[in-house]
XYZ file of C-alpha atoms in Angstrom:
630
model
C 56.238 117.380 -165.355
C 57.961 116.585 -168.637
C 60.199 119.660 -168.322
C 61.070 119.118 -164.636
C 64.833 119.165 -164.087
C 65.249 118.903 -160.315
C 63.155 116.979 -157.772
C 63.651 116.733 -153.994
C 61.288 114.382 -152.151
C 63.239 113.949 -148.923
C 61.486 113.351 -145.582
C 58.375 112.020 -147.324
C 58.325 108.529 -145.739
C 58.558 106.769 -149.083
C 58.858 103.048 -148.373
C 59.015 101.650 -151.901
C 59.341 102.529 -155.585
C 58.099 100.897 -158.772
C 58.338 101.301 -162.529
C 55.587 103.935 -162.557
C 56.952 106.105 -159.726
C 58.927 108.414 -162.004
C 56.902 107.987 -165.155
C 56.923 111.130 -167.294
C 60.190 112.468 -165.831
C 62.406 111.613 -168.784
C 64.194 114.981 -168.564
C 64.860 114.972 -164.805
C 68.528 115.699 -164.034
C 68.717 115.776 -160.219
C 66.790 113.492 -157.845
C 66.997 113.583 -154.029
C 65.386 110.794 -151.977
C 67.145 111.347 -148.649
C 65.668 110.547 -145.237
C 62.900 108.237 -146.346
C 62.385 104.559 -145.421
C 63.680 103.014 -148.620
C 65.640 99.984 -147.496
C 68.175 98.768 -150.012
C 66.515 95.635 -151.365
C 64.785 94.598 -154.579
C 61.412 94.445 -152.841
C 61.359 98.139 -151.993
C 63.617 99.164 -154.879
C 62.702 96.694 -157.648
C 64.412 96.498 -161.004
C 63.110 99.184 -163.342
C 62.347 101.724 -160.587
C 64.609 104.270 -162.285
C 64.013 103.150 -165.857
C 61.971 106.261 -166.692
C 64.801 108.588 -165.595
C 66.674 108.461 -168.863
C 68.458 111.810 -168.357
C 69.276 111.609 -164.640
C 72.769 112.828 -163.777
C 72.683 113.092 -159.981
C 71.015 110.761 -157.469
C 71.081 111.215 -153.686
C 69.417 108.426 -151.681
C 71.082 108.656 -148.264
C 69.886 108.111 -144.687
C 67.251 105.571 -145.640
C 68.682 102.526 -143.850
C 69.352 103.943 -140.407
C 68.284 100.774 -138.544
C 69.840 98.305 -140.965
C 73.488 97.304 -140.696
C 73.501 95.991 -144.265
C 73.440 98.847 -146.745
C 74.199 97.490 -150.214
C 72.300 99.202 -152.992
C 70.793 96.655 -155.429
C 72.856 96.927 -158.587
C 70.075 95.522 -160.774
C 67.991 98.571 -159.776
C 70.575 101.197 -160.636
C 71.626 99.595 -163.916
C 69.214 101.805 -165.925
C 70.866 105.122 -164.959
C 73.448 105.045 -167.711
C 73.917 108.860 -167.715
C 74.398 109.124 -163.944
C 77.418 111.242 -162.964
C 77.022 111.775 -159.195
C 75.798 109.155 -156.705
C 75.273 109.727 -152.968
C 74.147 106.741 -150.916
C 74.546 104.769 -147.686
C 77.081 101.942 -147.567
C 77.759 99.221 -145.046
C 77.807 95.469 -144.589
C 78.831 93.118 -141.778
C 79.805 90.422 -144.281
C 83.097 91.585 -145.763
C 82.846 88.980 -148.537
C 79.865 90.719 -150.132
C 80.436 93.160 -152.976
C 79.483 96.735 -151.998
C 79.065 97.808 -155.621
C 77.762 94.932 -157.710
C 78.148 94.116 -161.372
C 75.246 96.373 -162.347
C 77.352 99.428 -161.483
C 79.634 98.592 -164.408
C 76.996 99.971 -166.800
C 77.336 103.447 -165.273
C 79.979 104.623 -167.714
C 79.438 108.278 -166.800
C 79.655 107.892 -163.017
C 82.395 110.236 -161.828
C 81.578 111.098 -158.198
C 80.721 108.686 -155.377
C 79.829 109.939 -151.915
C 78.865 107.734 -148.999
C 78.669 109.075 -145.471
C 77.204 108.237 -142.041
C 77.543 104.589 -142.955
C 77.964 101.440 -140.946
C 80.709 98.840 -141.079
C 82.614 99.210 -144.332
C 85.069 96.558 -145.480
C 87.301 97.763 -148.297
C 89.155 95.196 -150.367
C 90.942 95.033 -153.673
C 87.656 94.446 -155.548
C 85.488 97.080 -153.821
C 85.608 99.495 -156.760
C 85.996 96.819 -159.429
C 82.738 97.783 -161.166
C 83.148 101.572 -160.850
C 86.400 102.171 -162.759
C 85.387 105.581 -164.129
C 85.264 107.377 -160.761
C 87.310 110.564 -160.466
C 86.054 111.776 -157.065
C 85.486 109.587 -153.990
C 84.236 110.993 -150.685
C 84.034 108.654 -147.680
C 83.025 110.307 -144.421
C 81.740 109.437 -140.960
C 82.207 105.717 -141.475
C 83.503 102.963 -139.210
C 86.004 101.025 -141.287
C 86.650 97.974 -139.140
C 88.702 95.806 -141.488
C 90.841 96.267 -144.568
C 91.473 93.234 -146.741
C 94.271 94.278 -149.064
C 96.010 97.628 -149.400
C 94.975 98.397 -152.991
C 91.295 99.137 -152.449
C 91.518 102.112 -154.800
C 93.760 100.463 -157.386
C 90.843 99.874 -159.773
C 90.230 103.632 -160.011
C 92.648 104.575 -162.761
C 91.070 108.027 -163.171
C 90.843 109.001 -159.500
C 91.665 112.665 -158.920
C 90.022 113.594 -155.599
C 89.991 111.310 -152.550
C 88.548 112.437 -149.218
C 88.571 110.065 -146.236
C 86.866 111.156 -143.013
C 86.617 107.933 -141.026
C 87.056 106.658 -137.484
C 89.321 103.640 -137.280
C 90.000 101.782 -134.060
C 93.632 101.303 -133.051
C 93.547 97.531 -133.372
C 92.352 97.858 -136.998
C 94.750 100.590 -137.993
C 98.487 100.902 -138.387
C 100.992 102.973 -140.312
C 101.123 100.562 -143.227
C 97.368 100.884 -143.773
C 97.600 104.676 -144.000
C 100.458 104.567 -146.477
C 98.624 101.838 -148.351
C 95.597 104.065 -148.858
C 97.806 106.797 -150.274
C 99.703 104.390 -152.526
C 96.535 102.586 -153.617
C 95.219 105.736 -155.264
C 97.178 104.589 -158.331
C 99.493 107.594 -158.153
C 97.024 109.865 -159.970
C 95.101 111.574 -157.171
C 95.545 115.353 -157.235
C 93.473 116.258 -154.178
C 93.459 114.118 -151.020
C 91.806 115.023 -147.722
C 92.370 112.614 -144.822
C 90.267 113.450 -141.760
C 90.303 111.537 -138.442
C 91.975 108.602 -140.167
C 95.307 108.912 -138.357
C 93.917 109.211 -134.851
C 95.050 105.723 -133.882
C 98.703 106.480 -134.689
C 101.180 108.076 -132.310
C 103.747 109.019 -134.970
C 102.892 110.665 -138.265
C 104.188 108.547 -141.221
C 105.331 111.568 -143.225
C 108.376 109.860 -144.695
C 106.560 106.858 -146.119
C 103.710 108.993 -147.430
C 106.167 111.168 -149.335
C 107.958 108.124 -150.720
C 104.703 106.844 -152.193
C 103.561 110.216 -153.542
C 106.852 111.646 -154.769
C 106.367 110.655 -158.412
C 102.619 111.302 -158.521
C 100.741 114.400 -159.750
C 99.349 115.056 -156.255
C 98.423 118.740 -156.072
C 96.610 119.149 -152.759
C 97.030 117.090 -149.582
C 95.150 117.678 -146.331
C 95.488 115.892 -142.986
C 92.954 117.308 -140.545
C 91.365 116.556 -137.176
C 93.792 113.777 -136.239
C 94.121 114.908 -132.638
C 95.842 111.818 -131.220
C 98.833 112.138 -133.556
C 101.368 114.131 -131.545
C 104.787 113.197 -132.960
C 106.002 114.517 -136.291
C 109.377 113.134 -137.497
C 112.105 115.792 -137.506
C 114.070 114.685 -140.558
C 115.479 117.377 -142.796
C 115.833 115.039 -145.786
C 112.109 114.267 -146.247
C 111.209 116.051 -149.471
C 107.611 116.645 -150.486
C 106.407 115.669 -153.989
C 107.390 118.341 -156.539
C 103.796 118.520 -157.836
C 102.392 119.366 -154.385
C 101.112 122.931 -154.099
C 98.768 122.934 -151.096
C 99.385 121.118 -147.795
C 97.461 121.177 -144.515
C 98.070 119.657 -141.082
C 95.154 121.251 -139.235
C 94.141 120.127 -135.736
C 96.586 117.221 -135.625
C 97.992 117.873 -132.149
C 101.585 118.306 -133.391
C 104.099 119.613 -130.849
C 106.911 119.798 -133.395
C 107.195 119.866 -137.185
C 109.936 120.184 -139.803
C 109.169 120.338 -143.512
C 111.129 120.407 -146.753
C 108.720 122.090 -149.163
C 110.301 123.537 -152.262
C 107.235 123.960 -154.474
C 104.356 124.202 -151.990
C 102.655 127.612 -152.114
C 99.984 127.133 -149.410
C 100.699 125.634 -145.988
C 98.251 125.351 -143.100
C 99.469 123.999 -139.751
C 96.854 125.728 -137.610
C 95.145 124.257 -134.568
C 98.207 122.379 -133.260
C 100.403 122.783 -130.155
C 103.540 124.278 -131.672
C 103.933 127.261 -129.325
C 106.960 126.023 -127.374
C 108.617 124.536 -130.450
C 108.309 127.620 -132.677
C 109.745 129.864 -129.970
C 113.191 128.465 -130.809
C 112.766 126.618 -134.118
C 111.458 127.055 -137.619
C 108.977 124.804 -139.395
C 110.847 124.905 -142.721
C 114.252 123.660 -143.837
C 113.913 124.637 -147.499
C 116.414 127.222 -148.702
C 114.488 128.085 -151.861
C 110.876 128.063 -150.697
C 108.066 129.297 -152.946
C 105.604 129.490 -150.085
C 103.014 132.276 -150.453
C 100.533 131.497 -147.663
C 101.297 130.204 -144.174
C 98.760 129.708 -141.386
C 100.065 129.231 -137.836
C 96.888 130.353 -136.116
C 95.635 128.792 -132.896
C 98.951 127.197 -131.893
C 99.423 128.724 -128.405
C 102.366 130.757 -129.723
C 103.704 133.287 -127.205
C 106.986 134.074 -128.979
C 108.372 133.321 -132.449
C 111.890 132.348 -133.474
C 113.377 135.468 -135.083
C 114.428 133.608 -138.271
C 111.259 131.546 -138.628
C 110.364 133.092 -142.010
C 113.867 133.281 -143.445
C 114.332 131.833 -146.956
C 110.660 132.431 -147.692
C 110.835 135.606 -149.812
C 107.576 134.996 -151.713
C 105.289 135.050 -148.696
C 102.109 137.056 -149.300
C 99.992 136.115 -146.279
C 101.093 135.207 -142.747
C 98.278 134.183 -140.406
C 99.265 134.278 -136.716
C 95.786 134.885 -135.308
C 94.425 133.353 -132.104
C 97.780 133.052 -130.330
C 99.459 134.809 -127.387
C 101.990 137.013 -129.165
C 102.902 140.316 -127.499
C 105.393 141.676 -130.031
C 106.527 141.385 -133.649
C 110.120 140.253 -133.219
C 110.720 138.058 -136.290
C 112.681 139.172 -139.343
C 110.535 140.792 -142.022
C 112.821 142.985 -144.108
C 113.168 140.400 -146.899
C 109.371 139.970 -147.333
C 108.912 142.468 -150.123
C 105.874 140.568 -151.479
C 104.021 140.359 -148.157
C 100.448 141.642 -148.485
C 98.781 140.641 -145.209
C 100.123 140.071 -141.705
C 97.286 138.746 -139.537
C 97.910 139.301 -135.818
C 94.247 139.334 -134.767
C 93.181 137.879 -131.411
C 96.622 137.887 -129.765
C 97.895 139.512 -126.542
C 99.453 142.664 -127.997
C 99.133 145.570 -125.529
C 101.286 147.864 -127.652
C 104.092 147.664 -130.210
C 107.484 148.259 -128.613
C 110.385 150.089 -130.261
C 111.875 146.893 -131.725
C 108.536 145.892 -133.252
C 108.041 149.353 -134.747
C 111.562 149.355 -136.185
C 111.010 145.867 -137.590
C 107.757 146.858 -139.311
C 109.216 150.157 -140.534
C 111.951 148.262 -142.347
C 109.493 146.330 -144.481
C 107.188 149.328 -145.003
C 110.023 151.143 -146.751
C 110.282 148.353 -149.344
C 106.668 147.207 -149.493
C 103.765 149.496 -150.376
C 101.087 146.772 -150.271
C 101.423 145.428 -146.734
C 98.332 145.418 -144.499
C 98.400 144.502 -140.797
C 95.400 143.149 -138.895
C 95.509 143.902 -135.152
C 91.796 143.453 -134.434
C 90.828 141.710 -131.219
C 94.034 142.613 -129.331
C 93.916 144.290 -125.874
C 95.634 147.468 -127.085
C 96.356 150.099 -124.409
C 95.890 153.844 -124.833
C 97.574 156.335 -122.503
C 100.073 159.152 -122.266
C 102.990 156.795 -121.624
C 102.247 155.002 -124.898
C 101.703 158.113 -127.003
C 104.818 157.604 -129.226
C 103.626 154.208 -130.438
C 100.079 155.541 -130.911
C 101.395 158.465 -132.964
C 103.342 156.015 -135.118
C 100.167 153.994 -135.700
C 98.349 157.186 -136.626
C 101.109 158.050 -139.090
C 100.838 154.678 -140.904
C 97.118 154.164 -140.258
C 96.457 153.159 -143.877
C 98.550 150.038 -143.303
C 96.216 148.740 -140.564
C 93.036 146.858 -141.430
C 89.964 148.720 -140.100
C 92.144 151.168 -138.189
C 89.286 153.251 -136.776
C 87.484 150.129 -135.573
C 90.385 149.068 -133.358
C 89.537 149.245 -129.673
C 91.863 149.954 -126.790
C 91.858 149.948 -123.001
C 91.905 153.476 -121.567
C 93.843 154.530 -118.472
C 90.746 154.200 -116.284
C 90.370 150.561 -117.333
C 87.394 151.079 -119.615
C 87.242 149.827 -123.187
C 87.038 152.407 -125.930
C 84.114 152.442 -128.315
C 84.448 151.115 -131.825
C 85.105 153.558 -134.683
C 86.907 155.924 -132.276
C 90.529 154.750 -132.241
C 91.831 157.631 -134.340
C 89.882 160.177 -132.305
C 91.341 158.864 -129.053
C 94.860 159.290 -130.380
C 94.070 162.864 -131.429
C 92.768 163.664 -127.939
C 95.875 162.209 -126.368
C 98.035 164.270 -128.682
C 96.270 167.442 -127.596
C 96.990 167.405 -123.895
C 96.982 163.786 -122.649
C 94.276 164.662 -120.198
C 91.000 163.041 -119.295
C 88.799 165.389 -121.289
C 88.329 162.634 -123.804
C 86.551 160.581 -121.139
C 84.009 163.351 -120.630
C 83.483 163.732 -124.356
C 82.926 160.005 -124.739
C 80.482 160.033 -121.835
C 78.516 163.027 -123.114
C 78.478 161.618 -126.628
C 77.195 158.307 -125.361
C 74.509 159.994 -123.266
C 73.426 162.101 -126.246
C 73.336 159.015 -128.424
C 71.204 157.174 -125.875
C 68.871 160.178 -125.507
C 68.430 160.565 -129.254
C 67.979 156.816 -129.614
C 65.307 156.769 -126.914
C 63.611 159.820 -128.423
C 63.591 158.251 -131.867
C 62.388 154.956 -130.400
C 59.535 156.731 -128.597
C 58.486 158.571 -131.759
C 58.638 155.393 -133.778
C 56.553 153.538 -131.174
C 53.954 156.292 -131.019
C 53.550 156.409 -134.790
C 54.294 152.750 -135.439
C 51.007 152.019 -137.206
C 51.307 155.091 -139.370
C 54.829 154.108 -140.349
C 53.761 150.551 -141.099
C 50.879 151.858 -143.161
C 53.182 154.130 -145.164
C 55.626 151.281 -145.660
C 53.066 148.824 -146.980
C 51.404 151.520 -149.073
C 54.688 152.452 -150.694
C 55.506 148.794 -151.224
C 52.124 148.191 -152.824
C 52.389 151.218 -155.112
C 55.860 150.219 -156.163
C 54.660 146.729 -157.110
C 51.630 147.968 -158.991
C 50.837 151.557 -159.968
C 47.283 150.786 -161.013
C 45.262 148.283 -158.996
C 41.789 149.537 -159.920
C 39.478 147.939 -162.487
C 36.894 149.386 -164.845
C 34.351 149.957 -162.070
C 35.928 153.260 -161.186
C 38.090 154.299 -158.283
C 37.561 151.138 -156.195
C 37.382 147.441 -156.992
C 35.207 146.504 -153.989
C 32.382 148.182 -152.144
C 33.546 146.841 -148.796
C 36.320 144.791 -147.267
C 35.101 142.458 -144.497
C 37.566 142.043 -141.624
C 36.732 139.103 -139.341
C 38.212 136.208 -137.401
C 37.918 132.648 -138.665
C 35.578 131.677 -135.802
C 32.701 133.512 -137.511
C 33.547 132.514 -141.070
C 30.097 130.910 -141.458
C 28.416 134.213 -140.613
C 30.450 135.971 -143.294
C 30.185 133.348 -146.027
C 26.466 132.793 -145.466
C 24.799 135.893 -144.008
C 27.051 138.652 -145.333
C 27.235 137.286 -148.851
C 23.477 136.548 -148.979
C 22.359 139.947 -147.658
C 25.001 142.235 -149.096
C 26.163 140.631 -152.329
C 23.108 138.775 -153.560
C 20.398 141.058 -152.153
C 22.277 144.341 -151.910
C 24.354 143.867 -155.068
C 27.528 145.012 -153.313
C 30.908 143.563 -154.218
C 32.673 142.362 -151.074
C 36.339 141.533 -150.492
C 36.616 138.472 -148.240
C 40.104 137.334 -147.392
C 39.678 133.561 -147.714
C 38.045 134.044 -151.106
C 39.628 137.105 -152.713
C 43.199 137.303 -151.416
C 45.878 136.621 -154.035
C 47.517 133.216 -153.451
C 51.279 133.325 -152.938
C 51.404 137.014 -151.989
C 52.376 138.178 -148.502
C 49.440 138.420 -146.082
C 50.286 142.031 -145.211
C 50.398 142.950 -148.914
C 47.003 141.326 -149.490
C 45.509 143.205 -146.526
C 46.853 146.583 -147.655
C 45.678 145.986 -151.224
C 42.205 144.941 -150.047
C 41.729 148.042 -147.854
C 42.947 150.468 -150.518
C 40.804 148.776 -153.176
C 37.599 149.021 -151.086
C 35.344 152.004 -150.432
C 34.600 150.811 -146.900
C 36.088 148.458 -144.348
C 33.686 146.561 -142.082
C 35.296 145.154 -138.914
C 33.204 142.449 -137.234
C 34.373 142.669 -133.630
C 34.615 139.533 -131.488
C 36.921 138.426 -128.721
C 38.835 136.283 -131.186
C 39.124 139.336 -133.483
C 40.840 141.298 -130.701
C 43.171 138.387 -129.956
C 44.132 137.898 -133.611
C 47.287 139.654 -134.795
C 46.150 139.913 -138.406
C 42.641 141.082 -137.483
C 44.085 143.954 -135.460
C 46.539 144.577 -138.288
C 43.594 144.942 -140.678
C 41.847 147.297 -138.249
C 44.907 149.516 -137.790
C 45.659 149.620 -141.518
C 42.040 150.653 -142.179
C 42.324 153.302 -139.471
C 45.431 154.730 -141.137
C 43.731 154.603 -144.546
C 40.788 156.595 -143.166
C 43.209 159.299 -142.003
C 44.896 159.565 -145.399
C 41.675 159.269 -147.406
C 40.573 162.829 -146.686
C 37.417 162.686 -148.825
C 35.955 159.766 -146.879
C 36.261 159.973 -143.109
C 33.703 157.160 -142.631
C 35.810 154.530 -144.353
C 35.834 152.196 -141.358
C 32.845 151.176 -139.260
C 32.474 148.554 -136.572
C 29.982 145.735 -136.115
C 29.947 144.188 -132.636
C 29.022 140.557 -133.154
C 29.471 139.804 -129.416
C 28.730 141.766 -126.247
C 32.066 143.109 -124.968
C 32.873 145.105 -121.846
C 34.855 148.355 -122.271
C 37.787 146.907 -120.322
C 38.054 144.102 -122.884
C 38.687 146.527 -125.728
C 42.171 147.688 -126.784
C 42.771 151.400 -126.441
C 42.914 151.973 -130.218
C 39.493 150.324 -130.549
C 37.967 152.036 -127.523
C 38.967 155.468 -128.856
C 37.077 155.052 -132.113
C 33.795 153.895 -130.505
C 33.939 157.020 -128.321
C 34.000 159.197 -131.448
C 31.956 157.265 -134.001
C 28.780 155.210 -133.945
C 28.877 151.469 -134.332
C 26.367 148.670 -134.945
C 25.560 145.669 -132.753
C 24.424 142.420 -134.310
C 20.914 141.657 -132.862
C 20.773 137.978 -133.842
C 16.954 137.903 -134.096
C 14.654 137.836 -137.115
C 13.151 141.320 -136.809
C 16.365 142.961 -135.675
C 18.348 141.305 -138.465
C 16.250 143.016 -141.144
C 16.966 146.436 -139.669
C 20.610 145.475 -139.111
C 21.261 144.601 -142.746
C 19.534 147.764 -143.954
C 21.835 149.831 -141.731
C 24.871 148.006 -143.134
C 23.734 148.763 -146.677
C 23.195 152.409 -145.797
C 26.670 152.578 -144.255
C 28.271 151.135 -147.375
C 26.427 153.628 -149.570
C 27.280 156.565 -147.298
């Protein structure tokens, strides 16, 4: 235990800790205590509970106070974790005057990351993070922040770099000033901010005020996501984004219009909005010297794009227009000499018209790296569309997974995957329906061969399984025999657990102690930790004989029948010993109760019935000994 580095004891119903709980774990680095019943109080978490964890760097103790509305971790308990770097816990308190992170947290000089989620009522004020000034990353998610006392809740965090807020705030508790206050309160040093759900109560996005507060900060990434109730974005050309900003996202915000001035941003995601009507006649960018490299407009109900939408964006490398309703490529592309990927997947493109082809041809002449993704579109294939199909065939290397594209044939059927190029070749030949016949015959042949292979596999399934496990066993160990000779055991006993007493008492007494045979019994001799099938195969191949003690429970057991079938296959492959397997009927069974594979062997080979009487038992055990020696 001294060398243990990581310990997860979640879902263990721990209700309390003490000074001895973690004794001997001085080198533990990561401790997870989630989903227990450890209420945050000094009775269940007394002072000194973590004293032994002198090296701990990460502690997760969440989802322990599900029924309690007050979730304030006792600071006198955590004071001993002076090397702690990451802390994940529950937070919440109805009394907004109480300190969420008490004075004891001030001793955690190495604490850099704080994560609290699925919490109750959280009241943030100017002193909330007073005792945790060294934090660089704060993640607050799935919380109900009902009241904010003061707009500088994060002002104590001078080193804050990453701030993620995923909270639900009611309209009466939330206004534009609060949102801007959260941004401003980050002390102008946050480089990565993700605001999720937080703006749902607003009807107008406060983009101007947010930029005013962040303009002189080193903010590098800014994400506003899943704020579905925000539908109005201010259309002001003069709102400039911070010059340090490189990545910006407005995903799933419900915007119907947007206008951005982004000179230095390289990644922009405005997917999952409702910009279809707006972008048909407008652009999203006013910048004349944009450095944008990635733009995502996917899932915006776009049916047509403004022809100059990507003008003044010469550095674009990826344009994502997937999951829309586009039918053509009618926007200007000639200037995009750096474009590497145009994603048009999952749109409504039936075919590329002459204007679209001419538009794409213009950029292909200047750009040798461009790839186009048309997957998931309802492409049509027919004689009337042969010119566009021939063009696609000519530039097929420019399309992602060209052969896997599927199209709708003239008879209304959908082509098979991996056949797009072949269909075009057939159409080029004579534009007749011979291709339909070929596809049908090919499919029928495939089905026939598949059924034939399936039938052969089913018929020889046990042989194939035997070969598989044998090969697996030989690969793992080339020599599994000991000094006794060719075999480790004289016999492997296959039985169901219902007659374990018979095996452990009678078989061992009569065959091992009296007969001096070495038996392999699964509950005693199987290797712990190995796969059951591997143990079974090893046991059969390491034994001269396999004795199957047949009962009704044996027949009903999957692993018992597996042992029987593996022994049957071994007897076929062990040419020198055809009597490897023999059966002992411990119960009286009717022929109709026996599986076919078992019934076949008793028709060909003799078997033994257990008499269960004193005189008969003597003869019975002598026959078993003779069979093993045979």
